[in-house]
Amino acid sequence: MPELPEVETIRWILINGSEATPSILGQVVAGASLFWPKTLATTNLQDLRENLAGRPVQGLTRRGKFLLIDFKERHLVIHLRMSGDLRMAENLGAPRESDPILLHDRFYLHFRSGFGLAFNDTRKFGRVWFVADPRDLLMKLGPDPFDTELTEDLFYTMLQNKNRQIKSLLLDQTFLAGIGNIYSDEALFGSKIHPTRSSRSLTHSEAALLLEKIKASLQLGIDHNGASIDWVYRGGDFQNYFQVYQRKGQPCQVCGTPIVRTTVSQRGTHYCPNCQPKKKKDT
DNA sequence: CCTGAAACCTGTCTGC
DNA sequence: TGCAGACAGGTTTCAG
């Protein structure tokens, strides 16, 4: 489900709280509950409970699609994968061993305030790591698209150093961190680049435009609180602004040509065959 | 180094 | 209605 804008939206909500729930910042841990063992990728529940009890949440940050809850010397690192979601919920001050509040709740972090952080994940792909130093988990990640050190020149060089289908490369988190299937399709459409073109075939100006459109697509997603698709709804409405994603057969908003859906890197891929030609057109 | 397939999971939608 | 198959915002591992 979540790509960088959706993860950022969740982070914002947890930090700012809502009418019914407080901010996660400063919440003191009282315990934890686990309903699907694989969700906790490290250690065991008992170890986590003993080491986190009494510790306050010092911060909540994001790196790529990972969320990091900072407890000073300890960290919870969370990846939502395809269907994960995080929410603050009331009446979660103490462990629940029997059954969770909601269907598909996999993990709770209980706080002394009586509230708790609930990790809901239908497809069970999401993971929570309990670590002393999160750097080991994150060190393979590529740069954040908004990183000011990621210049046009550097991005062009990175593309030249690979010989991969451009869409496949954008989805590779060791190349860039945070882009997923929606935003890769949208950014490639915005820069008029066919998804299977080799990264090495891009010109310097195409690379510069692609980087610009990647950032623009992600920012638009953030501005709209992310995209809400299917039965998963978080309040975002970026799905109403898709130009190609999930628009198979519908007219391109630039030229009217029907949007095509294919498969690239085992992922559904949407593009306009006229605006994003594989070969350069004669003009 | 690069590509494609399979695996991990549950749920929804489509077509026969 | 029933049921098989495709498909879903992600990542890892393995074969070729």
Short mmCIF file of N, CA and C (backbone and C1' of nucleotides) in Angstrom, two decimals, chain A residues 1 3 5-6 9 182-183 186 217 220-247 250 253, chain C residues 9:
data_model
loop_
_atom_site.label_atom_id
_atom_site.label_comp_id
_atom_site.label_asym_id
_atom_site.label_seq_id
_atom_site.Cartn_x
_atom_site.Cartn_y
_atom_site.Cartn_z
N MET A 1 0.81 -1.21 0.00
CA MET A 1 0.00 0.00 0.00
C MET A 1 0.84 1.26 0.00
N GLU A 3 3.65 4.15 -0.22
CA GLU A 3 4.92 4.63 -0.75
C GLU A 3 5.30 5.84 0.10
N PRO A 5 4.85 9.10 0.10
CA PRO A 5 3.84 10.06 0.54
C PRO A 5 2.85 9.50 1.56
N GLU A 6 2.49 8.22 1.41
CA GLU A 6 1.56 7.62 2.35
C GLU A 6 2.24 7.42 3.71
N THR A 9 2.45 10.69 5.38
CA THR A 9 1.13 11.09 5.90
C THR A 9 0.86 10.42 7.25
N ILE A 182 2.93 3.38 -7.90
CA ILE A 182 2.12 4.52 -8.35
C ILE A 182 3.00 5.66 -8.83
N TYR A 183 3.91 6.08 -7.97
CA TYR A 183 4.68 7.30 -8.26
C TYR A 183 5.71 7.08 -9.36
N GLU A 186 3.60 7.56 -12.52
CA GLU A 186 3.23 8.96 -12.67
C GLU A 186 4.43 9.82 -13.07
N SER A 217 5.76 14.56 -8.32
CA SER A 217 4.73 13.54 -8.07
C SER A 217 4.64 13.21 -6.59
N LEU A 220 3.10 16.13 -4.69
CA LEU A 220 1.65 16.22 -4.91
C LEU A 220 0.93 15.16 -4.08
N GLY A 221 1.53 13.97 -4.00
CA GLY A 221 0.96 12.91 -3.17
C GLY A 221 0.93 13.32 -1.71
N ILE A 222 2.02 13.90 -1.23
CA ILE A 222 2.08 14.36 0.16
C ILE A 222 1.03 15.44 0.41
N ASP A 223 0.92 16.38 -0.54
CA ASP A 223 -0.05 17.48 -0.39
C ASP A 223 -1.49 16.96 -0.30
N HIS A 224 -1.73 15.79 -0.92
CA HIS A 224 -3.09 15.23 -0.89
C HIS A 224 -3.22 14.12 0.15
N ASN A 225 -2.29 14.07 1.09
CA ASN A 225 -2.32 13.07 2.17
C ASN A 225 -2.26 11.65 1.65
N GLY A 226 -1.60 11.46 0.51
CA GLY A 226 -1.43 10.12 -0.04
C GLY A 226 -2.63 9.67 -0.85
N ALA A 227 -2.53 8.45 -1.35
CA ALA A 227 -3.61 7.87 -2.17
C ALA A 227 -4.34 6.80 -1.36
N SER A 228 -5.65 6.78 -1.52
CA SER A 228 -6.47 5.76 -0.84
C SER A 228 -7.14 4.90 -1.90
N ILE A 229 -6.71 3.63 -1.98
CA ILE A 229 -7.23 2.75 -3.02
C ILE A 229 -7.87 1.52 -2.39
N ASP A 230 -8.79 0.91 -3.12
CA ASP A 230 -9.44 -0.31 -2.68
C ASP A 230 -10.09 -0.14 -1.31
N TRP A 231 -9.98 -1.17 -0.49
CA TRP A 231 -10.67 -1.12 0.80
C TRP A 231 -9.84 -0.41 1.87
N VAL A 232 -8.63 -0.01 1.51
CA VAL A 232 -7.79 0.69 2.46
C VAL A 232 -7.99 2.20 2.30
N TYR A 233 -8.45 2.83 3.33
CA TYR A 233 -8.72 4.25 3.25
C TYR A 233 -8.11 5.01 4.42
N ARG A 234 -7.34 6.00 4.10
CA ARG A 234 -6.72 6.76 5.18
C ARG A 234 -7.09 8.23 5.10
N GLY A 235 -7.94 8.58 4.16
CA GLY A 235 -8.34 9.98 4.07
C GLY A 235 -7.66 10.75 2.97
N GLY A 236 -6.63 10.17 2.38
CA GLY A 236 -5.95 10.85 1.27
C GLY A 236 -6.78 10.78 0.00
N ASP A 237 -6.53 11.70 -0.93
CA ASP A 237 -7.31 11.68 -2.17
C ASP A 237 -6.44 11.84 -3.42
N PHE A 238 -5.17 11.46 -3.32
CA PHE A 238 -4.31 11.59 -4.50
C PHE A 238 -4.76 10.69 -5.64
N GLN A 239 -5.54 9.63 -5.32
CA GLN A 239 -6.04 8.75 -6.37
C GLN A 239 -6.89 9.50 -7.39
N ASN A 240 -7.44 10.64 -7.00
CA ASN A 240 -8.25 11.44 -7.92
C ASN A 240 -7.40 12.26 -8.89
N TYR A 241 -6.08 12.20 -8.73
CA TYR A 241 -5.19 12.99 -9.57
C TYR A 241 -4.25 12.11 -10.39
N PHE A 242 -4.48 10.79 -10.38
CA PHE A 242 -3.65 9.90 -11.20
C PHE A 242 -3.77 10.29 -12.66
N GLN A 243 -2.64 10.30 -13.36
CA GLN A 243 -2.66 10.57 -14.80
C GLN A 243 -2.61 9.28 -15.61
N VAL A 244 -1.93 8.27 -15.08
CA VAL A 244 -1.87 6.99 -15.79
C VAL A 244 -2.17 5.79 -14.90
N TYR A 245 -1.75 5.83 -13.65
CA TYR A 245 -1.93 4.68 -12.77
C TYR A 245 -3.40 4.28 -12.66
N GLN A 246 -3.68 3.00 -12.91
CA GLN A 246 -5.04 2.45 -12.87
C GLN A 246 -6.00 3.18 -13.83
N ARG A 247 -5.45 3.70 -14.94
CA ARG A 247 -6.31 4.37 -15.92
C ARG A 247 -6.27 3.65 -17.27
N GLN A 250 -8.43 4.44 -20.51
CA GLN A 250 -8.97 5.80 -20.45
C GLN A 250 -8.06 6.75 -21.23
N GLN A 253 -4.63 12.40 -20.59
CA GLN A 253 -5.12 13.77 -20.36
C GLN A 253 -4.34 14.80 -21.16
P DG C 9 0.06 -2.36 -7.42
"O5'" DG C 9 0.96 -1.33 -6.64
"C5'" DG C 9 0.41 -0.29 -5.94
"C4'" DG C 9 1.47 0.39 -5.11
"C3'" DG C 9 2.21 -0.50 -4.11
"O3'" DG C 9 3.37 0.20 -3.68
"C1'" DG C 9 0.62 0.73 -2.99
#
